Coordinates of C-alpha atoms (C1' of nucleotides) in Angstrom, one line a residue:
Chain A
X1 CA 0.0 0.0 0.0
X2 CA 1.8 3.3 -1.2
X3 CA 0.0 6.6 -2.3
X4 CA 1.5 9.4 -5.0
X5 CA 2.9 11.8 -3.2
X6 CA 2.9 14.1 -6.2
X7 CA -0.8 13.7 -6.8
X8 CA -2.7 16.8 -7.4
X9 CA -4.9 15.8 -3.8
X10 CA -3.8 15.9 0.0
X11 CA -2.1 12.5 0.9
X12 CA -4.9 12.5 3.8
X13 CA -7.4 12.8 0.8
X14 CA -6.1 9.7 -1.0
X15 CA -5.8 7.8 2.1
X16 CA -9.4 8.3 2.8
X17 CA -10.9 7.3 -0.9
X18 CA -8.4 4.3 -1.0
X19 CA -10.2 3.1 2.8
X20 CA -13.4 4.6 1.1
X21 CA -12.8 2.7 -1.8
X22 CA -12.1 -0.7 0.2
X23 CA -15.2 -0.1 2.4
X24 CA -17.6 0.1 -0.9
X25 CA -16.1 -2.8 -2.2
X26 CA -16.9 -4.8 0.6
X27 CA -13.2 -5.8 1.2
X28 CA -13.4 -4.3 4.7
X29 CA -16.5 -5.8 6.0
X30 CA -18.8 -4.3 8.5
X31 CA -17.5 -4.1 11.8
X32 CA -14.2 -4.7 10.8
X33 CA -11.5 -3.0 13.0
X34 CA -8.7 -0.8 10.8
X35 CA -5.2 -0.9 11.7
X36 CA -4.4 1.0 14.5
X37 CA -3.4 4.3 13.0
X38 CA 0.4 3.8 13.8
X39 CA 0.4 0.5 11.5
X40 CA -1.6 2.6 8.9
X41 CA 1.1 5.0 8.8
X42 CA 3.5 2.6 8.5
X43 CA 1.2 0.9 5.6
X44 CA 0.9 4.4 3.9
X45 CA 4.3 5.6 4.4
X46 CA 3.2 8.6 6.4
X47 CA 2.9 10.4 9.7
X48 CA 0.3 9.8 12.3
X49 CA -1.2 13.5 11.9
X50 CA -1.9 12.9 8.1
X51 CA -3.8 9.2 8.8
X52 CA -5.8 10.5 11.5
X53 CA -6.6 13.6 9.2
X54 CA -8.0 11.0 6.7
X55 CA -10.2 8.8 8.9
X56 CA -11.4 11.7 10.3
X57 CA -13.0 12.5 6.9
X58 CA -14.2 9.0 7.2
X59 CA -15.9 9.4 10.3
X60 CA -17.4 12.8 9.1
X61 CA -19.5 10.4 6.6
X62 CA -20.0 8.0 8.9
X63 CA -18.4 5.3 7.3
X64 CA -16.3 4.9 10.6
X65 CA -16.7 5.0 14.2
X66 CA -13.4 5.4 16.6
X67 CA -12.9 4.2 20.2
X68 CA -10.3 4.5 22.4
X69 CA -8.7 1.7 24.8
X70 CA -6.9 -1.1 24.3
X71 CA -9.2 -3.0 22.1
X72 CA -10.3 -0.1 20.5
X73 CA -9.7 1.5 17.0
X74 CA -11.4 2.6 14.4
X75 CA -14.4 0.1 13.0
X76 CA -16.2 -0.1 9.6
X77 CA -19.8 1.3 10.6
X78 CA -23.1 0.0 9.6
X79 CA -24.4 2.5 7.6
X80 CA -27.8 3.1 9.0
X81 CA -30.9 5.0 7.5
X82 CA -31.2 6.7 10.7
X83 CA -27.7 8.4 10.6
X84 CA -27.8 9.0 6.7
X85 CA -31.0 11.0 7.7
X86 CA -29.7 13.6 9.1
X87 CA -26.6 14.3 6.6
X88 CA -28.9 14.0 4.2
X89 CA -31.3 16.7 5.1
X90 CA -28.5 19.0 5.6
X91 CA -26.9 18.5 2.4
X92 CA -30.6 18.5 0.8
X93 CA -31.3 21.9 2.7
X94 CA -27.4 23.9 2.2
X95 CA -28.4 22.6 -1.8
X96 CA -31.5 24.6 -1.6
X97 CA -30.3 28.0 -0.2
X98 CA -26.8 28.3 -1.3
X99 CA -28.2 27.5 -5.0
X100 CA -31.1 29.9 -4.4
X101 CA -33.8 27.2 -5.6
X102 CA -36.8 28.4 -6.5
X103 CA -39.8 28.0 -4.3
X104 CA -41.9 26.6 -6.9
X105 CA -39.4 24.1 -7.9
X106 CA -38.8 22.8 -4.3
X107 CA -42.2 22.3 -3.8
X108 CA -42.7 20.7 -7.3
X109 CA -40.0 18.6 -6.6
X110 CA -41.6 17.3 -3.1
X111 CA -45.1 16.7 -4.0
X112 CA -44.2 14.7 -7.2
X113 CA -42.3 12.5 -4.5
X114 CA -45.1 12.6 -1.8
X115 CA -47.2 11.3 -4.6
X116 CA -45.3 9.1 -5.4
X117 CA -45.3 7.3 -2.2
X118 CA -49.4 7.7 -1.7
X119 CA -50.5 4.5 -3.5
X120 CA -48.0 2.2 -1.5
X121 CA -49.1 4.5 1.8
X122 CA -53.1 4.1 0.9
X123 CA -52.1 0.1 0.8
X124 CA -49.9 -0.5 3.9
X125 CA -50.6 2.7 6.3
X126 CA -50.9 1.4 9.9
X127 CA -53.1 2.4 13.0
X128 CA -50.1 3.9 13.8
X129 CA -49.4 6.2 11.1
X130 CA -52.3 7.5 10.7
X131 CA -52.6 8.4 14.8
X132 CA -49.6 10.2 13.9
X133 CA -51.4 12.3 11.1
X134 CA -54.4 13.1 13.0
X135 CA -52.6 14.1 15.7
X136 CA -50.4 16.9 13.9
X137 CA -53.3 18.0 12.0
X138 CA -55.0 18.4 15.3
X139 CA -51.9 19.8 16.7
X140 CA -52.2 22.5 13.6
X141 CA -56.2 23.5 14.5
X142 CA -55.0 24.6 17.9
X143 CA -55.3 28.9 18.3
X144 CA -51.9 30.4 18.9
X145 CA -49.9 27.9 17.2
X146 CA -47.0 30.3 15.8
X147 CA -46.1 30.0 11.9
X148 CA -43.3 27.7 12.6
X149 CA -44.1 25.3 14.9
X150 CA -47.0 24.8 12.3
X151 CA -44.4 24.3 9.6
X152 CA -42.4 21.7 11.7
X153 CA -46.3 20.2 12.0
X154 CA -46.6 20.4 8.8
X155 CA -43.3 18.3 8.1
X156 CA -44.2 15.5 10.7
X157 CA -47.6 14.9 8.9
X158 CA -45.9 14.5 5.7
X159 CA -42.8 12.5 7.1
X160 CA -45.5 10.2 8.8
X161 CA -47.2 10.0 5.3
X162 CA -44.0 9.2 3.7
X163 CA -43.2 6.5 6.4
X164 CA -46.6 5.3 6.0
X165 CA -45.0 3.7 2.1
X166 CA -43.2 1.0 4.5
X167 CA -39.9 1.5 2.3
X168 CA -37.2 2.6 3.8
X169 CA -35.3 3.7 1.0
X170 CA -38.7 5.7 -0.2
X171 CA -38.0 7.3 3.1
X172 CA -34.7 8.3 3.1
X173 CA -35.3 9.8 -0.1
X174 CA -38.2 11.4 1.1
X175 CA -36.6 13.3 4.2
X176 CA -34.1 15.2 2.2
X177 CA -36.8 16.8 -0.2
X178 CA -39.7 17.2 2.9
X179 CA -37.4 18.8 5.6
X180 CA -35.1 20.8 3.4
X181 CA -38.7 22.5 2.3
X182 CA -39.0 23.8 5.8
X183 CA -37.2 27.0 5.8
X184 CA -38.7 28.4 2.8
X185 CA -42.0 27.4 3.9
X186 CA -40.9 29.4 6.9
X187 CA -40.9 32.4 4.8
X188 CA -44.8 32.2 4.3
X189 CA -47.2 33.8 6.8
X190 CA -50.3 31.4 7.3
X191 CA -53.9 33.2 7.6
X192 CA -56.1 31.8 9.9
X193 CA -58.2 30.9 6.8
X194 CA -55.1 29.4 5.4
X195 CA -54.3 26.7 7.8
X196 CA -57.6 25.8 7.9
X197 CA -57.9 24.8 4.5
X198 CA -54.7 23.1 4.8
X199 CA -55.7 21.5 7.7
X200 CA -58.9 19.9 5.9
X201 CA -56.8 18.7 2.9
X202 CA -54.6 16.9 5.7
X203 CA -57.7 15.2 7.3
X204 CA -59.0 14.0 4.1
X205 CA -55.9 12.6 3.2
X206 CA -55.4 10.5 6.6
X207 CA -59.2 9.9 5.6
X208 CA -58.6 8.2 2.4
X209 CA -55.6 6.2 3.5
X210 CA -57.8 5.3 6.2
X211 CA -59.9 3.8 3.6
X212 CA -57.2 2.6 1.1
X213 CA -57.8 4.9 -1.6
X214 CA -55.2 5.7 -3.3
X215 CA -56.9 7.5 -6.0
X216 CA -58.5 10.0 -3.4
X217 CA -55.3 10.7 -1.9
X218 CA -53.6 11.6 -4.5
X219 CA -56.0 13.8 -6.0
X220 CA -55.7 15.5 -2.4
X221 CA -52.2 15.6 -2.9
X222 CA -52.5 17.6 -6.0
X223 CA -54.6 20.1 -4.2
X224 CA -52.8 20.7 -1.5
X225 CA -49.8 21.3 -3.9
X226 CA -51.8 23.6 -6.1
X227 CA -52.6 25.4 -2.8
X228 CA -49.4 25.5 -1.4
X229 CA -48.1 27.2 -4.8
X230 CA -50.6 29.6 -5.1
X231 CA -50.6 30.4 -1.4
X232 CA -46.4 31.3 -2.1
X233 CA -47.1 33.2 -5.2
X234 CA -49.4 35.6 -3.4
X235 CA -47.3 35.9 -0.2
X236 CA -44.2 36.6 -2.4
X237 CA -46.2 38.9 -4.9
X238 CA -47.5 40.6 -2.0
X239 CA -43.8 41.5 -0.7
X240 CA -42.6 42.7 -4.1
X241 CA -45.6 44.9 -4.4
X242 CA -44.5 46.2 -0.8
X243 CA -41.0 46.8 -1.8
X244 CA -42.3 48.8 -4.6
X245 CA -44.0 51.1 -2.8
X246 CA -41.1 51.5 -0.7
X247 CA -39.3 52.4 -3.8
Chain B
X1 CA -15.8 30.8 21.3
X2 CA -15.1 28.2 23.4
X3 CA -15.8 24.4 23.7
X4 CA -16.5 22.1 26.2
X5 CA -13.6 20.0 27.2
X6 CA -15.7 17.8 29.1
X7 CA -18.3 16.8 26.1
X8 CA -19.1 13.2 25.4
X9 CA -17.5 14.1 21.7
X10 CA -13.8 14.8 20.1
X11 CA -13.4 18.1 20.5
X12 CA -12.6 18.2 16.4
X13 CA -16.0 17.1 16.3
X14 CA -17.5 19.9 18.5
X15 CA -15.5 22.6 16.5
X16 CA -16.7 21.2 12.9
X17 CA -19.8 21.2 14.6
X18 CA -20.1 24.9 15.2
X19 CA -18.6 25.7 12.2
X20 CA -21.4 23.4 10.4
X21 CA -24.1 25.5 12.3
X22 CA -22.7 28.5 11.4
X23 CA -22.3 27.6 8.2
X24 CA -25.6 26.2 7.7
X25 CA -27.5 29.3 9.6
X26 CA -26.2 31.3 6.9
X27 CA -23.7 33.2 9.4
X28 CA -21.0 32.4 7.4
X29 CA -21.7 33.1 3.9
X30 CA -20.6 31.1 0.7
X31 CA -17.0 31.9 -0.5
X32 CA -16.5 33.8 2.9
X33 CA -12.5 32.7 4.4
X34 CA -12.0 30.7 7.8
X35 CA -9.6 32.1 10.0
X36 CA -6.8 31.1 9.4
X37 CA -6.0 27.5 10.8
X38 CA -3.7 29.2 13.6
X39 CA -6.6 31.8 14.3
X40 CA -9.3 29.2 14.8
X41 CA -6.6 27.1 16.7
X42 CA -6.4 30.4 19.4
X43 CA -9.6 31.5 19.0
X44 CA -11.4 28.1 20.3
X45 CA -8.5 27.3 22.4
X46 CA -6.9 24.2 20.9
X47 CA -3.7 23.2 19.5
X48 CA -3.9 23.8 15.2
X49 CA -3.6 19.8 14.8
X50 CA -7.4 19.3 17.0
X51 CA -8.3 22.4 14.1
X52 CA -7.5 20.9 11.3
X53 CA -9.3 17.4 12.0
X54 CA -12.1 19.4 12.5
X55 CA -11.7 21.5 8.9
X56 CA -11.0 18.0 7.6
X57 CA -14.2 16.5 9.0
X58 CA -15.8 19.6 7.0
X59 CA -14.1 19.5 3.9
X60 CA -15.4 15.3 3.5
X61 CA -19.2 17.1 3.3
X62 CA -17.6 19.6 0.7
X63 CA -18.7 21.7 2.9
X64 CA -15.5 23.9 2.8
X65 CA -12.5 24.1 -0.1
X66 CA -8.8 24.8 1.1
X67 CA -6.0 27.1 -0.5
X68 CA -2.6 27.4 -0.1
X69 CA -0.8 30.1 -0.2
X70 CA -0.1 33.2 1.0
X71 CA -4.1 34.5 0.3
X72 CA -5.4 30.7 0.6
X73 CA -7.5 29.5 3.8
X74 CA -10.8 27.6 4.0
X75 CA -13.4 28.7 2.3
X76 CA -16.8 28.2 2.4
X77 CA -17.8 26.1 -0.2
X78 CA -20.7 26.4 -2.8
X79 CA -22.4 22.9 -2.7
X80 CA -23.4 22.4 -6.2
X81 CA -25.9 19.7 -7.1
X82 CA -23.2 17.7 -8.8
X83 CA -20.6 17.8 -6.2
X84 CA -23.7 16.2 -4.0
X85 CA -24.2 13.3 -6.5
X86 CA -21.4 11.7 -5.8
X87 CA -22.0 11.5 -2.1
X88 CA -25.4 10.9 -2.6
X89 CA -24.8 7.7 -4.8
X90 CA -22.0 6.4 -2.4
X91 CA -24.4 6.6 0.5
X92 CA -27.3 5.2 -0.9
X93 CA -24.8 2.1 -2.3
X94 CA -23.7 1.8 1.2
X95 CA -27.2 2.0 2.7
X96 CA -28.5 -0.7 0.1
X97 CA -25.9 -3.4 0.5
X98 CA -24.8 -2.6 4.7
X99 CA -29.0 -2.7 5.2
X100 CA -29.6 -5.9 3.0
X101 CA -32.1 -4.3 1.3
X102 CA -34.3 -6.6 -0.8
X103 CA -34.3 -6.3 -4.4
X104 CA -37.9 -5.8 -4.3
X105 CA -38.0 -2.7 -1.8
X106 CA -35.2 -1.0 -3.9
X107 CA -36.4 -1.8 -6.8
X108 CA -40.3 -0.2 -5.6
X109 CA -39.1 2.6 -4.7
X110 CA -36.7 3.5 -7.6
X111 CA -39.6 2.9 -9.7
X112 CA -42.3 4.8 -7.7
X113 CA -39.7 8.0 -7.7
X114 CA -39.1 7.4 -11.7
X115 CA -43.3 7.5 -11.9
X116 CA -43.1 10.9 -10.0
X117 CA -41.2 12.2 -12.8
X118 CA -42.5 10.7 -16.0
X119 CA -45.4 14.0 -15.9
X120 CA -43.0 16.2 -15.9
X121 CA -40.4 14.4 -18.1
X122 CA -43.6 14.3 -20.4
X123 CA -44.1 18.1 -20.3
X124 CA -40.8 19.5 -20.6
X125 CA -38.6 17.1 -22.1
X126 CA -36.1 18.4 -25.2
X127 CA -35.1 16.7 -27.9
X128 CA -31.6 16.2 -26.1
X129 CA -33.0 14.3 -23.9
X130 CA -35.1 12.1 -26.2
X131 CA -31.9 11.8 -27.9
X132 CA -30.0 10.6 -25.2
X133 CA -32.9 8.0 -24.2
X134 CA -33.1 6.5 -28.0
X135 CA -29.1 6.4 -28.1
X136 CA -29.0 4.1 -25.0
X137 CA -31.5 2.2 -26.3
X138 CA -30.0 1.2 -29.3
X139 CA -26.4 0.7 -27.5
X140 CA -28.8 -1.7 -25.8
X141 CA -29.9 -4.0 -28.2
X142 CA -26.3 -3.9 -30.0
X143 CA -24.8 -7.8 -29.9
X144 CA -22.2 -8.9 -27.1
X145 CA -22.8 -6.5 -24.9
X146 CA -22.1 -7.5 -21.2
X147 CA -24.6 -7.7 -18.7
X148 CA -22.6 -5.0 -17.1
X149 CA -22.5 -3.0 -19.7
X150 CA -26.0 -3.0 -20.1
X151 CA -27.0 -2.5 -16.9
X152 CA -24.7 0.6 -17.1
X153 CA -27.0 2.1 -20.1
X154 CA -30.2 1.2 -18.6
X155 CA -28.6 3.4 -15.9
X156 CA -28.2 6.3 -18.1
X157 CA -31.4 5.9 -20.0
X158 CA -33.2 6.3 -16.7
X159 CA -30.7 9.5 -15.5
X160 CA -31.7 11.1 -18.8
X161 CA -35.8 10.1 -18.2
X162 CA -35.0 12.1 -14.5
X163 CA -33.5 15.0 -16.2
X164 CA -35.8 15.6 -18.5
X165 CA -38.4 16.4 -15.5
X166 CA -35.7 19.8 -15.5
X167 CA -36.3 19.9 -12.1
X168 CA -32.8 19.8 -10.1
X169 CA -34.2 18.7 -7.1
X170 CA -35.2 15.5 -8.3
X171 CA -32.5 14.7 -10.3
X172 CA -30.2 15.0 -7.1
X173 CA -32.9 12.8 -4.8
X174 CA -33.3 10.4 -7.7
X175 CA -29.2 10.5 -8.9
X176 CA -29.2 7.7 -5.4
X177 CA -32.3 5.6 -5.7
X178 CA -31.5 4.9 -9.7
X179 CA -27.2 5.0 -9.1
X180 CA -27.5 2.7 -6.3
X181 CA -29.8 0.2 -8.2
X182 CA -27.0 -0.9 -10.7
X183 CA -25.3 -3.3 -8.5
X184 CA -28.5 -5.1 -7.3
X185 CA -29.1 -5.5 -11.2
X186 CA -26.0 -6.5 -12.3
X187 CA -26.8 -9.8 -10.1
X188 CA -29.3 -10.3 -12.9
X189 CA -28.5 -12.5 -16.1
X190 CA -30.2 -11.0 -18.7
X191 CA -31.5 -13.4 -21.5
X192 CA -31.9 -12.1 -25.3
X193 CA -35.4 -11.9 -25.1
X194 CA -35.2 -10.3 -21.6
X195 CA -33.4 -7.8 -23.2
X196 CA -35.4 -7.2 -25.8
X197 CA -38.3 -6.7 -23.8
X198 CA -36.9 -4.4 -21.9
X199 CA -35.2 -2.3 -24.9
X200 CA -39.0 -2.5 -26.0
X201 CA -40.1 -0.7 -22.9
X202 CA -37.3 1.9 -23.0
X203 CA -38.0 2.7 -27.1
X204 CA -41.3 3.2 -26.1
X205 CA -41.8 5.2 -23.2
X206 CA -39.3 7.8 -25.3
X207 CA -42.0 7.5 -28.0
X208 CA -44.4 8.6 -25.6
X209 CA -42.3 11.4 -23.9
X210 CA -41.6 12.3 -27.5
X211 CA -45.5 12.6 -27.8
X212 CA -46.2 14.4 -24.5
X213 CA -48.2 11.6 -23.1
X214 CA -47.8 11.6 -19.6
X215 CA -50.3 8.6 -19.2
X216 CA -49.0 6.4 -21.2
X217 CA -45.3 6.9 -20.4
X218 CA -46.5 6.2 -16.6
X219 CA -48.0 2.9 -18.0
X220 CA -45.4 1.6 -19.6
X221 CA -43.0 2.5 -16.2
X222 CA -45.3 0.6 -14.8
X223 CA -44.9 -2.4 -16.5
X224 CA -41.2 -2.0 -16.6
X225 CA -41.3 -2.2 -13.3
X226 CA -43.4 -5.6 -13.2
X227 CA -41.3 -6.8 -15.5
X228 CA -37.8 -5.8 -13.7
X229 CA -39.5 -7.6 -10.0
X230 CA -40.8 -10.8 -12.6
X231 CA -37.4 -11.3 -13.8
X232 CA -35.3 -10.9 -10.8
X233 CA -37.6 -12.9 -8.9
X234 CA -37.5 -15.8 -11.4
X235 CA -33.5 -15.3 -11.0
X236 CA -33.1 -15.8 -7.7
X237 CA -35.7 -18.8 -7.5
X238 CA -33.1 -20.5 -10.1
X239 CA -30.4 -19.8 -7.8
X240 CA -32.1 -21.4 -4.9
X241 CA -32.9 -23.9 -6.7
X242 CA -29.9 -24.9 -7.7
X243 CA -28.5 -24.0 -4.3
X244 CA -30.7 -26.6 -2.9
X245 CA -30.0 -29.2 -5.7
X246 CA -26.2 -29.3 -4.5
X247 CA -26.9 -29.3 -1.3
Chain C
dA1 C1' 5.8 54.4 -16.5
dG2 C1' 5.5 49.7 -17.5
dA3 C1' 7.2 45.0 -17.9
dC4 C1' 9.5 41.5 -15.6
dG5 C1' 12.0 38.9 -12.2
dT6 C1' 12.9 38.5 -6.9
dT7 C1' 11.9 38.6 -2.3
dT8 C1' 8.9 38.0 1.3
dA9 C1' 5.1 37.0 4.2
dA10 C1' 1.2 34.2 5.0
dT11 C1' -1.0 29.9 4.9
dT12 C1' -1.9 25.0 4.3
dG13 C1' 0.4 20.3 4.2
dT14 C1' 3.3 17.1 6.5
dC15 C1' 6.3 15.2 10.0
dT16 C1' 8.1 14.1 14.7
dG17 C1' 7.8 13.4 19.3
dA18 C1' 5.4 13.7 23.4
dC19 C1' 1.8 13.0 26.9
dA20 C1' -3.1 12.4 28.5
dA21 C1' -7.2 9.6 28.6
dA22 C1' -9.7 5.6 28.0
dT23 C1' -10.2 0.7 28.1
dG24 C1' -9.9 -4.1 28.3
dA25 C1' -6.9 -7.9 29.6
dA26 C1' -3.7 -9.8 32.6
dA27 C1' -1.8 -10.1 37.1
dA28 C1' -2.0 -9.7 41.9
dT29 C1' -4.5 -9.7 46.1
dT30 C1' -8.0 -10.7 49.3
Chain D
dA1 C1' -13.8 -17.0 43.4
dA2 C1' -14.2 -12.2 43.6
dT3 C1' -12.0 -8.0 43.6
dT4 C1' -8.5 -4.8 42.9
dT5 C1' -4.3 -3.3 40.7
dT6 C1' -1.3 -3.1 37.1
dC7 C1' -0.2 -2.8 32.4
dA8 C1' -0.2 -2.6 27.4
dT9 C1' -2.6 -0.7 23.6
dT10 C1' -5.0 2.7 21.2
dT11 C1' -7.1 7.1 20.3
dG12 C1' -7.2 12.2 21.6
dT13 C1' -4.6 16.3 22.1
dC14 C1' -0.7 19.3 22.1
dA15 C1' 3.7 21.7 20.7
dG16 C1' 7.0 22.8 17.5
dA17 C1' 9.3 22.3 13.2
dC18 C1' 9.9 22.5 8.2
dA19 C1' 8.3 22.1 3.3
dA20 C1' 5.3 23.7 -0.4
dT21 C1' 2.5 27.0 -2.3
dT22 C1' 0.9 31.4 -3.5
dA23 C1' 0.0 36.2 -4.1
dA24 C1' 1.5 40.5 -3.0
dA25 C1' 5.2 43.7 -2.3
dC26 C1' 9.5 45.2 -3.9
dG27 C1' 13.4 46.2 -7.2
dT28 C1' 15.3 46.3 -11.5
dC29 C1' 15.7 47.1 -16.2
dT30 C1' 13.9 48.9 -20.5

DNA sequence: AGACGTTTAATTGTCTGACAAATGAAAATT
DNA sequence: AATTTTCATTTGTCAGACAATTAAACGTCT
């Protein structure tokens, strides 16, 4: 094992994609302990610092987990859909601000999904998922409920649907696109008359999964992101007609 | 800015941490510098090796680009759809094969999330993109082409169905689900006429994008689909059967 | 003044060596 | 046998050094 030391990359760089590389492959199994990081550097031909600077940017994917001790080491992780959750909703949501994506295609982008996952969630939804969706959209009826803890409402009614699909991989698709929505539906002031409509469209639709109809749900779905649009467009039209005035 | 010394967590990971936040609230804006490594090293009172872990830990997310040089630093990176492909394939690989996810799950939801495009594909899709489609097609049904290889143009096919919806957001959520499919079908033998059935499919639904029919385009994914579960599940009944005859 | 090479300062990349902290295994003690 | 102590191993952190890179500042020549 020997890297290019005149390579265009850091040495801790190619160290990590040649682990990286081993870990896709499967030739480090799960679980599996790495050399300790003074046989690594040995392995690699380089100092401690750059090795540890490497599995660091391991770890910072999750692909490895460290302990100290005697028996420790570093450990091939089981990649679970719980952890890739959360790096996924931050990469989905930094994606959506720093390249300014448009509200309308955000929203487009997660209701074609939501859809998507409504005919497998009309046929396996649970007791359980559906408690889950009544009570947020009872949660959202309730006077005094400030725009964003409607929003974060909002996203645990549709992450419930989305669960409701029984595919984990549905899901972990799903959570990137549904949370990373969240801040720019921060940006939208909800009327009273608003959230109620919204509220109704997110009782029918635990209604028809209730009663396994897909076609219903969907067709709900469409509403709710024709609403949603239209609710945006006016709230933003609204500002730039303010700003004008300003002007 | 301080850490806690005493915190469950490396302190590398504490400091990336609060960079991340900072990054992600928006406090640190895209292209803004770092401190310098020394700087940060003082300013949260650690030693410049504990700093650059951290920056490393960072840099893994492409969250932040490094410079040498006399005007070089860390910088806050730009995270362009693209450089989030990548990641997002290699995680969704991992996820598949660490999870033992079933052919069938995968294989639902790549095709429920392909569905969620085909209306939009069928709207907005150029003649690039129909071009693309029809070109993979044929390389399909060329003569001694390797499973492999195939499997590697149905990829593409499908990458240029997604783009065609012209709706970034999907692309990126969908670059995983349809990326991290190929090695679960390259455990498929596919038979001439398997092929051709499939080639079929693919000539088709292009037709119909090609026509703007939305319906039909979702019809014919449909049976894809049917047909991609039929066929793998006749594969691995083989195998077990075989399996169980040498046993 | 402007073009062109040189120096210089700043910054990241790498290395070395050291010690602290954690942790399980082995040894010693009760 | 149970408990405590010791010990070896390994990661975490620190300090200091030098190399490599880079752009700006400086000089020099035309």
């Amino acid at each position: 094992m020997k890297i290019d030391p005149d390579s265009s990359k850091d040495l801790s760089a190619q160290i990590a994609a040649a682990i990286r590389d081993a870990i896709i492959s499967g030739k480090l199994p799960v679980d599996e302990r790495l050399p300790s990081e003074t046989e690594l550097s040995e392995q690699f031909e380089v100092s401690r610092s750059t090795v540890r600077e490497a599995l660091k940017r391991l770890a910072a994917q999750s692909l490895i987990r460290t302990q100290r001790g005697a028996t420790g080491g570093a450990f091939v992780n089981r990649l679970r859909f719980e952890d890739a959750y959360g790096q996924q909703i931050t990469t989905s949501t930094l994606l959506l601000s720093m390249n300014s994506v448009s509200f309308r295609t955000a929203c487009e982008a997660r209701y074609a999904l939501e859809r998507a996952c409504a005919p497998l969630a009309a046929e396996r939804r649970t007791a359980d998922h559906l408690a889950t969706m009544r009570a947020e959209a009872h949660r959202q009826a309730q006077p005094g409920l400030t725009d964003e803890a409607f929003c974060a409402s909002d996203v645990a009614f549709h992450r419930a649907l989305v669960d409701a699909a029984a595919n984990p991989v549905l899901s972990y698709q799903l959570a990137g696109a549904v949370e990373a929505m969240q801040p720019l539906m921060n940006m939208i002031t909800f009327s009273a008359r608003d959230r109620a409509t919204i509220i109704d469209l997110h009782t029918q639709i635990a209604n028809a999964l209730d009663q396994h109809d897909a076609e219903t749900a969907d067709a709900l779905l469409v509403q709710l992101s024709d609403y949603t649009q239209s609710l945006a467009e006016s709230v933003f039209a609204a500002r730039a007609a303010q700003k004008a005035d300003v002007t």
